[in-house]
CSV table of N, CA and C in Angstrom, one decimal:
chain,number,residue,atom,x,y,z
Q,1,GLY,N,-163.7,93.3,154.1
Q,1,GLY,CA,-162.5,92.9,155.1
Q,1,GLY,C,-162.6,91.4,155.2
Q,2,GLU,N,-161.5,90.7,154.6
Q,2,GLU,CA,-161.3,89.4,154.8
Q,2,GLU,C,-160.2,88.9,155.7
Q,3,THR,N,-159.4,90.1,156.2
Q,3,THR,CA,-158.3,89.6,157.0
Q,3,THR,C,-158.6,90.7,158.4
Q,4,ALA,N,-157.7,90.7,159.4
Q,4,ALA,CA,-157.7,91.5,160.5
Q,4,ALA,C,-157.3,93.1,160.2
Q,5,GLN,N,-156.1,92.9,159.2
Q,5,GLN,CA,-155.7,94.0,158.6
Q,5,GLN,C,-156.5,94.6,157.5
Q,6,GLY,N,-157.3,93.8,156.9
Q,6,GLY,CA,-158.4,94.5,155.9
Q,6,GLY,C,-159.5,95.1,156.8
Q,7,VAL,N,-160.1,94.6,157.8
Q,7,VAL,CA,-161.3,95.0,158.5
Q,7,VAL,C,-160.6,96.5,159.1
Q,8,LEU,N,-159.3,96.6,159.8
Q,8,LEU,CA,-159.0,97.6,160.4
Q,8,LEU,C,-158.5,98.6,159.4
Q,9,ALA,N,-158.2,98.4,158.3
Q,9,ALA,CA,-158.2,99.5,157.1
Q,9,ALA,C,-159.4,99.9,156.5
Q,10,LEU,N,-160.6,99.4,156.9
Q,10,LEU,CA,-161.7,99.9,156.2
Q,10,LEU,C,-162.0,101.3,156.2
Q,11,ASN,N,-161.5,101.9,157.4
Q,11,ASN,CA,-161.6,103.4,157.5
Q,11,ASN,C,-160.9,104.4,156.5
Q,12,SER,N,-159.8,103.6,155.7
Q,12,SER,CA,-158.9,104.3,154.6
Q,12,SER,C,-159.8,104.5,153.4
Q,13,TYR,N,-161.0,103.7,152.9
Q,13,TYR,CA,-161.7,103.6,151.8
Q,13,TYR,C,-162.4,105.2,151.6
Q,14,PRO,N,-163.1,105.7,152.5
Q,14,PRO,CA,-163.8,107.0,152.4
Q,14,PRO,C,-162.7,108.1,152.0
Q,15,THR,N,-161.6,107.8,152.4
Q,15,THR,CA,-160.8,109.3,152.3
Q,15,THR,C,-159.7,108.8,151.1
Q,16,ALA,N,-159.9,107.6,150.4
Q,16,ALA,CA,-158.9,107.4,149.4
Q,16,ALA,C,-159.3,108.4,148.2
Q,17,GLU,N,-158.2,108.8,147.5
Q,17,GLU,CA,-158.4,109.8,146.5
Q,17,GLU,C,-159.2,109.1,145.3
Q,18,PRO,N,-160.3,109.4,144.9
Q,18,PRO,CA,-161.3,109.0,143.8
Q,18,PRO,C,-160.7,108.8,142.9
Q,19,ARG,N,-160.0,109.5,142.1
Q,19,ARG,CA,-159.3,109.4,140.7
Q,19,ARG,C,-158.2,108.3,140.9
Q,20,LEU,N,-157.8,107.7,142.0
Q,20,LEU,CA,-156.8,106.7,142.2
Q,20,LEU,C,-157.3,105.4,142.4
Q,21,THR,N,-158.7,105.3,142.3
Q,21,THR,CA,-159.4,104.1,142.7
Q,21,THR,C,-160.7,103.9,142.0
Q,22,ARG,N,-160.9,102.5,141.4
Q,22,ARG,CA,-161.8,102.2,140.9
Q,22,ARG,C,-162.8,101.5,141.6
Q,23,LEU,N,-163.0,101.7,143.0
Q,23,LEU,CA,-164.0,101.2,143.8
Q,23,LEU,C,-165.1,101.4,143.8
Q,24,ILE,N,-166.0,100.3,143.5
Q,24,ILE,CA,-167.5,100.4,143.2
Q,24,ILE,C,-168.3,99.7,144.2
Q,25,GLY,N,-167.7,98.8,145.1
Q,25,GLY,CA,-168.2,98.2,146.2
Q,25,GLY,C,-167.3,97.5,147.3
Q,26,LEU,N,-167.8,97.3,148.5
Q,26,LEU,CA,-167.0,96.6,149.5
Q,26,LEU,C,-167.9,95.4,150.0
Q,27,SER,N,-167.1,94.5,150.2
Q,27,SER,CA,-167.7,93.0,150.7
Q,27,SER,C,-166.7,92.6,151.9
Q,28,TRP,N,-167.4,91.5,152.5
Q,28,TRP,CA,-166.5,91.0,153.4
Q,28,TRP,C,-166.5,89.4,153.5
Q,29,GLY,N,-165.6,88.7,154.2
Q,29,GLY,CA,-165.5,87.3,154.0
Q,29,GLY,C,-165.2,86.9,155.6
Q,30,PRO,N,-166.4,86.3,156.1
Q,30,PRO,CA,-166.2,85.7,157.5
Q,30,PRO,C,-165.3,84.5,157.5
Q,31,TRP,N,-165.3,83.7,156.6
Q,31,TRP,CA,-164.3,82.4,156.5
Q,31,TRP,C,-162.9,82.7,156.4
Q,32,ASP,N,-162.5,83.5,155.3
Q,32,ASP,CA,-161.2,84.2,155.3
Q,32,ASP,C,-160.7,84.9,156.6
Q,33,LEU,N,-161.6,85.6,157.2
Q,33,LEU,CA,-161.3,86.2,158.4
Q,33,LEU,C,-161.1,85.4,159.6
Q,34,ALA,N,-161.9,84.5,159.7
Q,34,ALA,CA,-161.7,83.5,160.9
Q,34,ALA,C,-160.4,82.7,160.6
Q,35,ALA,N,-159.9,82.3,159.3
Q,35,ALA,CA,-158.6,81.7,159.2
Q,35,ALA,C,-157.5,82.7,159.5
Q,36,ASP,N,-157.7,83.8,159.1
Q,36,ASP,CA,-156.5,84.8,159.3
Q,36,ASP,C,-156.4,85.1,161.1
Q,37,LEU,N,-157.7,84.8,161.6
Q,37,LEU,CA,-157.5,85.2,163.0
Q,37,LEU,C,-157.2,83.6,163.9
Q,38,GLY,N,-157.1,82.7,163.2
Q,38,GLY,CA,-156.9,81.5,163.7
Q,38,GLY,C,-157.8,80.8,164.6
Q,39,ALA,N,-159.2,81.3,164.0
Q,39,ALA,CA,-160.4,80.8,165.0
Q,39,ALA,C,-161.1,79.6,164.4
Q,40,ALA,N,-161.6,78.8,165.3
Q,40,ALA,CA,-162.1,77.6,165.0
Q,40,ALA,C,-163.4,77.5,164.2
Q,41,SER,N,-164.0,78.7,164.1
Q,41,SER,CA,-165.3,79.0,163.8
Q,41,SER,C,-165.6,80.6,163.7
Q,42,ASN,N,-166.3,80.9,162.9
Q,42,ASN,CA,-166.8,82.4,162.8
Q,42,ASN,C,-168.3,82.6,163.4
Q,43,LYS,N,-168.8,81.4,164.0
Q,43,LYS,CA,-170.2,81.2,164.5
Q,43,LYS,C,-170.2,81.1,166.1
Q,44,ASP,N,-171.2,81.7,166.7
Q,44,ASP,CA,-171.3,81.5,167.9
Q,44,ASP,C,-172.1,80.1,168.3
Q,45,ALA,N,-172.4,79.9,169.5
Q,45,ALA,CA,-173.2,78.7,170.1
Q,45,ALA,C,-174.3,78.6,169.4
Q,46,ASP,N,-175.0,79.6,169.0
Q,46,ASP,CA,-176.4,79.6,168.5
Q,46,ASP,C,-176.4,79.5,166.9
Q,47,GLY,N,-175.4,79.5,166.3
Q,47,GLY,CA,-175.0,79.5,164.9
Q,47,GLY,C,-175.0,80.7,164.1
Q,48,ASN,N,-175.2,81.8,164.7
Q,48,ASN,CA,-175.0,83.1,164.1
Q,48,ASN,C,-173.5,83.7,164.1
Q,49,HIS,N,-173.4,84.5,163.4
Q,49,HIS,CA,-172.0,85.1,163.3
Q,49,HIS,C,-171.5,85.7,164.7
Q,50,ALA,N,-170.4,85.2,165.2
Q,50,ALA,CA,-170.0,85.7,166.4
Q,50,ALA,C,-169.7,87.2,166.5
Q,51,PHE,N,-169.6,87.7,167.6
Q,51,PHE,CA,-169.5,89.3,167.5
Q,51,PHE,C,-168.3,89.8,166.7
Q,52,THR,N,-167.3,89.3,166.6
Q,52,THR,CA,-166.2,89.9,165.9
Q,52,THR,C,-166.6,90.0,164.5
Q,53,TYR,N,-167.1,89.0,164.0
Q,53,TYR,CA,-167.4,89.0,162.6
Q,53,TYR,C,-168.9,89.8,162.2
Q,54,ARG,N,-169.8,90.1,163.1
Q,54,ARG,CA,-170.8,90.8,163.0
Q,54,ARG,C,-170.2,92.4,163.2
Q,55,MET,N,-169.2,92.6,163.7
Q,55,MET,CA,-168.6,94.0,163.8
Q,55,MET,C,-167.9,94.1,162.5
Q,56,ALA,N,-167.0,93.1,162.1
Q,56,ALA,CA,-166.6,93.3,160.6
Q,56,ALA,C,-167.7,93.5,159.4
Q,57,MET,N,-168.6,92.8,159.7
Q,57,MET,CA,-169.8,93.2,158.8
Q,57,MET,C,-170.2,94.6,158.9
Q,58,SER,N,-170.6,95.0,160.2
Q,58,SER,CA,-171.1,96.4,160.5
Q,58,SER,C,-170.0,97.4,159.8
Q,59,MET,N,-168.7,97.1,160.1
Q,59,MET,CA,-167.6,98.1,159.7
Q,59,MET,C,-167.6,98.2,158.0
Q,60,THR,N,-168.0,97.1,157.5
Q,60,THR,CA,-168.0,97.0,156.0
Q,60,THR,C,-169.0,97.9,155.7
Q,61,LEU,N,-170.1,97.6,155.9
Q,61,LEU,CA,-171.4,98.5,155.7
Q,61,LEU,C,-171.0,99.9,155.7
Q,62,LEU,N,-170.5,100.3,157.0
Q,62,LEU,CA,-170.2,101.8,157.3
Q,62,LEU,C,-169.2,102.3,156.3
Q,63,ALA,N,-168.3,101.7,156.1
Q,63,ALA,CA,-167.1,102.2,155.2
Q,63,ALA,C,-167.5,102.3,153.7
Q,64,ALA,N,-168.6,101.3,153.3
Q,64,ALA,CA,-169.1,101.2,151.8
Q,64,ALA,C,-169.8,102.6,151.7
Q,65,LYS,N,-170.7,102.7,152.8
Q,65,LYS,CA,-171.6,104.1,152.7
Q,65,LYS,C,-170.8,105.2,152.7
Q,66,ALA,N,-169.8,105.4,153.9
Q,66,ALA,CA,-169.1,106.5,153.8
Q,66,ALA,C,-168.2,106.8,152.6
Q,67,ALA,N,-167.8,105.8,151.8
Q,67,ALA,CA,-166.9,105.6,150.6
Q,67,ALA,C,-168.0,106.2,149.2
Q,68,GLY,N,-169.3,106.2,149.6
Q,68,GLY,CA,-170.1,106.2,148.5
Q,68,GLY,C,-170.3,105.1,147.6
Q,69,VAL,N,-170.0,104.0,147.9
Q,69,VAL,CA,-169.8,102.8,147.1
Q,69,VAL,C,-170.9,101.6,147.6
Q,70,GLN,N,-171.1,100.6,146.9
Q,70,GLN,CA,-172.2,99.7,146.9
Q,70,GLN,C,-171.7,98.7,148.3
Q,71,ALA,N,-172.5,98.3,149.2
Q,71,ALA,CA,-172.4,97.5,150.4
Q,71,ALA,C,-172.8,96.2,149.9
Q,72,ILE,N,-172.0,95.2,149.6
Q,72,ILE,CA,-172.4,94.1,149.1
Q,72,ILE,C,-172.1,92.8,150.3
Q,73,ASP,N,-173.0,92.2,150.6
Q,73,ASP,CA,-172.9,91.1,151.9
Q,73,ASP,C,-172.3,90.0,151.2
Q,74,THR,N,-171.7,89.1,152.0
Q,74,THR,CA,-170.8,87.9,151.7
Q,74,THR,C,-172.1,86.7,151.2
Q,75,VAL,N,-171.4,85.8,150.6
Q,75,VAL,CA,-172.3,84.6,150.2
Q,75,VAL,C,-173.0,84.0,151.2
Q,76,HIS,N,-174.1,83.5,150.9
Q,76,HIS,CA,-174.9,82.5,151.9
Q,76,HIS,C,-174.5,81.1,151.4
Q,77,THR,N,-173.6,80.2,152.1
Q,77,THR,CA,-173.2,79.2,151.5
Q,77,THR,C,-174.2,77.9,151.3
Q,78,ASP,N,-175.3,78.0,152.2
Q,78,ASP,CA,-176.3,76.9,151.8
Q,78,ASP,C,-177.1,77.0,150.7
Q,79,PHE,N,-176.6,76.8,149.7
Q,79,PHE,CA,-177.2,77.1,148.4
Q,79,PHE,C,-178.5,76.4,148.1
Q,80,LYS,N,-179.1,75.7,149.2
Q,80,LYS,CA,-180.3,75.0,148.9
Q,80,LYS,C,-181.4,75.8,149.8
Q,81,ASP,N,-180.7,76.7,150.7
Q,81,ASP,CA,-181.7,77.2,151.7
Q,81,ASP,C,-182.2,78.6,151.2
Q,82,ASP,N,-183.1,78.4,150.1
Q,82,ASP,CA,-183.9,79.6,149.5
Q,82,ASP,C,-184.6,80.4,150.5
Q,83,ALA,N,-185.2,79.9,151.5
Q,83,ALA,CA,-186.1,80.6,152.5
Q,83,ALA,C,-185.1,81.5,153.5
Q,84,GLY,N,-184.0,80.9,153.9
Q,84,GLY,CA,-183.2,81.5,154.7
Q,84,GLY,C,-182.3,82.8,153.9
Q,85,LEU,N,-182.2,82.5,152.7
Q,85,LEU,CA,-181.4,83.5,151.9
Q,85,LEU,C,-182.4,84.7,151.7
Q,86,LEU,N,-183.6,84.4,151.3
Q,86,LEU,CA,-184.6,85.3,151.1
Q,86,LEU,C,-184.8,86.3,152.3
Q,87,ALA,N,-184.9,85.6,153.6
Q,87,ALA,CA,-185.2,86.2,154.8
Q,87,ALA,C,-183.9,87.2,155.0
Q,88,LEU,N,-182.5,86.7,154.9
Q,88,LEU,CA,-181.5,87.3,155.1
Q,88,LEU,C,-181.3,88.4,154.2
Q,89,CYS,N,-181.5,88.5,153.0
Q,89,CYS,CA,-181.6,89.6,152.1
Q,89,CYS,C,-182.5,90.6,152.5
Q,90,LYS,N,-183.7,90.4,152.9
Q,90,LYS,CA,-184.6,91.3,153.4
Q,90,LYS,C,-184.2,92.0,154.7
Q,91,ASN,N,-183.6,91.2,155.4
Q,91,ASN,CA,-183.2,91.8,156.7
Q,91,ASN,C,-181.9,92.8,156.4
Q,92,ILE,N,-181.0,92.4,155.5
Q,92,ILE,CA,-179.8,93.1,155.4
Q,92,ILE,C,-180.2,94.5,154.7
Q,93,SER,N,-181.1,94.3,153.7
Q,93,SER,CA,-181.5,95.4,152.9
Q,93,SER,C,-182.2,96.4,153.8
Q,94,ARG,N,-183.0,96.2,154.9
Q,94,ARG,CA,-183.3,97.1,155.8
Q,94,ARG,C,-182.2,97.8,156.5
Q,95,GLU,N,-181.0,97.1,156.6
Q,95,GLU,CA,-179.8,97.7,157.3
Q,95,GLU,C,-179.1,98.7,156.5
Q,96,GLY,N,-179.2,98.6,154.9
Q,96,GLY,CA,-178.7,99.4,154.2
Q,96,GLY,C,-177.7,99.0,153.0
Q,97,TRP,N,-177.6,97.6,153.2
Q,97,TRP,CA,-176.9,96.8,152.2
Q,97,TRP,C,-177.7,96.7,150.8
Q,98,THR,N,-176.6,97.1,150.0
Q,98,THR,CA,-177.4,97.1,148.5
Q,98,THR,C,-177.1,96.0,147.8
Q,99,GLY,N,-176.6,94.8,148.2
Q,99,GLY,CA,-176.6,93.6,147.3
Q,99,GLY,C,-175.8,92.5,148.2
Q,100,LYS,N,-175.9,91.3,147.4
Q,100,LYS,CA,-175.3,90.1,148.2
Q,100,LYS,C,-174.5,89.4,147.2
Q,101,LEU,N,-173.6,88.8,147.3
Q,101,LEU,CA,-172.7,87.7,146.5
Q,101,LEU,C,-173.4,86.6,146.5
Q,102,ALA,N,-173.5,85.8,145.7
Q,102,ALA,CA,-174.1,84.4,145.1
Q,102,ALA,C,-173.1,83.7,145.1
Q,103,ILE,N,-173.2,82.5,145.4
Q,103,ILE,CA,-172.3,81.4,145.3
Q,103,ILE,C,-173.0,80.3,144.3
Q,104,HIS,N,-174.0,80.5,144.0
Q,104,HIS,CA,-174.6,79.7,142.9
Q,104,HIS,C,-175.8,80.5,142.2
Q,105,PRO,N,-175.9,80.3,140.7
Q,105,PRO,CA,-176.6,81.1,140.0
Q,105,PRO,C,-178.1,81.0,140.3
Q,106,ALA,N,-178.6,79.9,140.8
Q,106,ALA,CA,-180.0,79.8,141.3
Q,106,ALA,C,-180.1,80.7,142.6
Q,107,GLN,N,-179.2,81.3,143.1
Q,107,GLN,CA,-179.5,82.4,144.3
Q,107,GLN,C,-179.8,83.8,143.8
Q,108,VAL,N,-179.5,84.2,142.3
Q,108,VAL,CA,-179.6,85.4,141.8
Q,108,VAL,C,-181.1,85.9,142.0
Q,109,PRO,N,-181.9,85.2,141.5
Q,109,PRO,CA,-183.3,85.9,141.6
Q,109,PRO,C,-183.7,85.8,142.9
Q,110,ILE,N,-183.6,85.1,143.8
Q,110,ILE,CA,-183.7,85.1,145.4
Q,110,ILE,C,-183.2,86.5,145.9
Q,111,ILE,N,-181.9,86.4,145.6
Q,111,ILE,CA,-181.5,87.9,146.3
Q,111,ILE,C,-182.2,89.1,145.8
Q,112,HIS,N,-182.4,89.1,144.2
Q,112,HIS,CA,-183.1,90.2,143.7
Q,112,HIS,C,-184.3,90.4,144.4
Q,113,GLU,N,-185.2,89.3,144.7
Q,113,GLU,CA,-186.5,89.2,145.3
Q,113,GLU,C,-186.3,89.9,146.9
Q,114,GLY,N,-185.3,89.7,147.6
Q,114,GLY,CA,-184.8,90.0,149.0
Q,114,GLY,C,-184.5,91.6,149.1
Q,115,PHE,N,-183.9,92.0,148.1
Q,115,PHE,CA,-183.8,93.3,147.9
Q,115,PHE,C,-184.8,94.4,147.4
Q,116,ARG,N,-185.7,93.6,146.8
Q,116,ARG,CA,-187.0,94.5,146.3
Q,116,ARG,C,-187.9,94.9,147.4
Q,117,PRO,N,-188.3,96.0,147.4
Q,117,PRO,CA,-189.2,96.5,148.4
Q,117,PRO,C,-190.5,96.0,148.3
Q,118,GLY,N,-191.1,95.5,149.6
Q,118,GLY,CA,-192.6,95.3,149.6
Q,118,GLY,C,-193.6,96.4,149.1
Q,119,ALA,N,-194.5,95.7,148.7
Q,119,ALA,CA,-195.7,97.0,148.1
Q,119,ALA,C,-196.0,97.9,149.2
Q,120,GLU,N,-196.1,97.4,150.4
Q,120,GLU,CA,-196.3,98.3,151.5
Q,120,GLU,C,-195.4,99.2,151.8
Q,121,GLU,N,-194.1,98.9,151.7
Q,121,GLU,CA,-192.8,99.8,151.9
Q,121,GLU,C,-192.9,100.9,151.0
Q,122,VAL,N,-193.3,100.4,149.4
Q,122,VAL,CA,-193.3,101.4,148.4
Q,122,VAL,C,-194.5,102.4,148.7
Q,123,ALA,N,-195.6,101.8,149.1
Q,123,ALA,CA,-196.8,102.8,149.5
Q,123,ALA,C,-196.5,103.9,150.4
Q,124,VAL,N,-195.7,103.5,151.6
Q,124,VAL,CA,-195.5,104.3,152.5
Q,124,VAL,C,-194.5,105.4,152.0
Q,125,ALA,N,-193.2,104.8,151.2
Q,125,ALA,CA,-192.5,105.7,150.7
Q,125,ALA,C,-193.0,106.6,149.7
Q,126,GLU,N,-194.0,106.4,149.0
Q,126,GLU,CA,-194.6,107.3,148.0
Q,126,GLU,C,-195.5,108.4,148.7
Q,127,ARG,N,-196.1,108.0,149.8
Q,127,ARG,CA,-196.9,109.0,150.6
Q,127,ARG,C,-196.1,109.9,151.4
Q,128,ILE,N,-194.8,109.4,151.9
Q,128,ILE,CA,-193.7,110.3,152.3
Q,128,ILE,C,-193.4,111.3,151.5
Q,129,ILE,N,-193.0,110.9,150.3
Q,129,ILE,CA,-192.4,111.7,149.4
Q,129,ILE,C,-193.5,112.7,148.9
Q,130,LYS,N,-194.7,112.4,148.8
Q,130,LYS,CA,-195.9,113.5,148.2
Q,130,LYS,C,-195.9,114.5,149.6
Q,131,ALA,N,-196.1,114.0,150.7
Q,131,ALA,CA,-196.1,114.8,151.9
Q,131,ALA,C,-195.0,115.8,151.9
Q,132,PHE,N,-193.7,115.5,151.5
Q,132,PHE,CA,-192.8,116.6,151.4
Q,132,PHE,C,-193.0,117.4,150.1
Q,133,ALA,N,-193.6,116.8,149.3
Q,133,ALA,CA,-193.7,117.8,147.9
Q,133,ALA,C,-194.6,118.7,148.2
Q,134,ASP,N,-195.6,118.4,149.1
Q,134,ASP,CA,-196.7,119.3,149.5
Q,134,ASP,C,-196.4,120.5,150.6
Q,135,ALA,N,-195.1,120.1,151.3
Q,135,ALA,CA,-194.6,120.8,152.7
Q,135,ALA,C,-194.2,122.2,152.3
Q,136,THR,N,-194.2,123.1,153.2
Q,136,THR,CA,-193.7,124.4,153.0
Q,136,THR,C,-192.3,124.4,153.8
Q,137,ASP,N,-192.2,123.3,154.5
Q,137,ASP,CA,-190.8,123.5,155.3
Q,137,ASP,C,-190.0,122.1,155.3
Q,138,GLY,N,-189.1,121.9,156.3
Q,138,GLY,CA,-188.4,120.6,156.2
Q,138,GLY,C,-189.0,119.5,157.2
Q,139,VAL,N,-190.0,119.6,157.7
Q,139,VAL,CA,-190.7,118.7,158.6
Q,139,VAL,C,-192.0,118.6,158.3
Q,140,VAL,N,-192.7,117.4,158.1
Q,140,VAL,CA,-194.1,117.3,157.9
Q,140,VAL,C,-194.7,116.3,158.8
Q,141,ALA,N,-196.0,116.2,159.0
Q,141,ALA,CA,-196.7,115.2,159.8
Q,141,ALA,C,-197.3,114.2,158.8
Q,142,LEU,N,-197.2,112.9,159.3
Q,142,LEU,CA,-197.7,111.8,158.3
Q,142,LEU,C,-198.4,110.8,159.4
Q,143,ASP,N,-199.5,110.7,159.3
Q,143,ASP,CA,-200.3,109.5,160.2
Q,143,ASP,C,-199.8,109.8,161.6
Q,144,GLY,N,-199.8,111.0,162.1
Q,144,GLY,CA,-199.7,111.6,163.6
Q,144,GLY,C,-198.1,111.3,163.9
Q,145,VAL,N,-197.2,111.0,162.9
Q,145,VAL,CA,-196.0,111.1,163.1
Q,145,VAL,C,-195.2,112.2,162.5
Q,146,MET,N,-194.2,112.9,163.2
Q,146,MET,CA,-193.4,114.1,162.6
Q,146,MET,C,-192.2,113.3,161.7
Q,147,LEU,N,-192.0,113.7,160.5
Q,147,LEU,CA,-191.0,113.1,159.5
Q,147,LEU,C,-190.1,114.4,159.4
Q,148,ASP,N,-188.9,114.0,159.1
Q,148,ASP,CA,-187.9,115.2,158.6
Q,148,ASP,C,-187.0,114.6,157.3
Q,149,ARG,N,-186.0,115.1,156.8
Q,149,ARG,CA,-185.2,115.1,155.8
Q,149,ARG,C,-184.5,113.5,155.7
Q,150,PRO,N,-184.3,113.0,156.8
Q,150,PRO,CA,-183.7,111.5,156.8
Q,150,PRO,C,-184.9,110.6,156.3
Q,151,HIS,N,-186.1,110.8,156.7
Q,151,HIS,CA,-187.1,109.9,156.3
Q,151,HIS,C,-187.4,110.1,154.9
Q,152,LEU,N,-187.3,111.5,154.4
Q,152,LEU,CA,-187.5,111.5,152.9
Q,152,LEU,C,-186.6,110.8,152.1
Q,153,LYS,N,-185.3,111.1,152.7
Q,153,LYS,CA,-184.1,110.2,152.0
Q,153,LYS,C,-184.4,108.6,151.9
Q,154,GLN,N,-184.9,108.1,153.1
Q,154,GLN,CA,-185.0,106.7,153.2
Q,154,GLN,C,-186.1,106.3,152.2
Q,155,ALA,N,-187.4,107.1,152.0
Q,155,ALA,CA,-188.3,106.9,151.2
Q,155,ALA,C,-187.8,107.0,149.7
Q,156,GLU,N,-186.8,107.9,149.4
Q,156,GLU,CA,-186.3,107.8,148.1
Q,156,GLU,C,-185.3,106.7,147.8
Q,157,VAL,N,-184.7,106.2,148.8
Q,157,VAL,CA,-184.0,104.8,148.5
Q,157,VAL,C,-184.9,103.8,148.2
Q,158,ILE,N,-186.1,103.7,148.8
Q,158,ILE,CA,-186.9,102.6,148.8
Q,158,ILE,C,-187.4,102.5,147.4
Q,159,LEU,N,-187.8,103.8,146.9
Q,159,LEU,CA,-188.2,103.8,145.3
Q,159,LEU,C,-187.3,103.7,144.4
Q,160,ALA,N,-186.0,104.0,144.6
Q,160,ALA,CA,-184.7,103.8,143.9
Q,160,ALA,C,-184.7,102.2,143.5
Q,161,LEU,N,-184.7,101.5,144.7
Q,161,LEU,CA,-184.6,100.1,144.9
Q,161,LEU,C,-185.5,99.4,143.9
Q,162,ARG,N,-186.9,99.8,144.2
Q,162,ARG,CA,-188.0,99.3,143.3
Q,162,ARG,C,-187.8,99.7,141.9
Q,163,ASP,N,-187.1,100.8,141.4
Q,163,ASP,CA,-186.9,101.0,140.0
Q,163,ASP,C,-185.9,100.2,139.5
Q,164,ALA,N,-184.9,100.0,140.4
Q,164,ALA,CA,-183.6,99.2,140.1
Q,164,ALA,C,-183.9,97.7,139.8
Q,165,LEU,N,-184.6,97.4,140.6
Q,165,LEU,CA,-185.1,95.8,140.6
Q,165,LEU,C,-186.3,95.4,139.9
């Protein structure tokens, strides 16, 4: 979603006829959206994306997931801010984003690292998958916590990310 119309049309992607589209991912552009809206900035007073842009970002994520395609976050324009980029990638990965656009080739390995699950995440995911493999029904207890199928799916996603990266 890079325009107001584009953001509002995001709900059409999941219902698009699959054979008529080659859609493999969705992204968004806060700068183009700000220009389309006639906004002075896409940031709030704290330097974070303002509400409208956070909403557009969330709608892009939801539309991509509903359409079964990659959710690819926009670029991090401060191409010398490696620590900020890494932290941002780790954060959006937890939300379900599957990639991030790079504005400079030096950002690519940082983006990959930011989406790579940590050793602790992988260990927990492996334990969850083992618990479900040993289970006789759809709910398991692990470390005093009840887990069901959504937890298994999350664990599978973590291991798939580990294997892909």
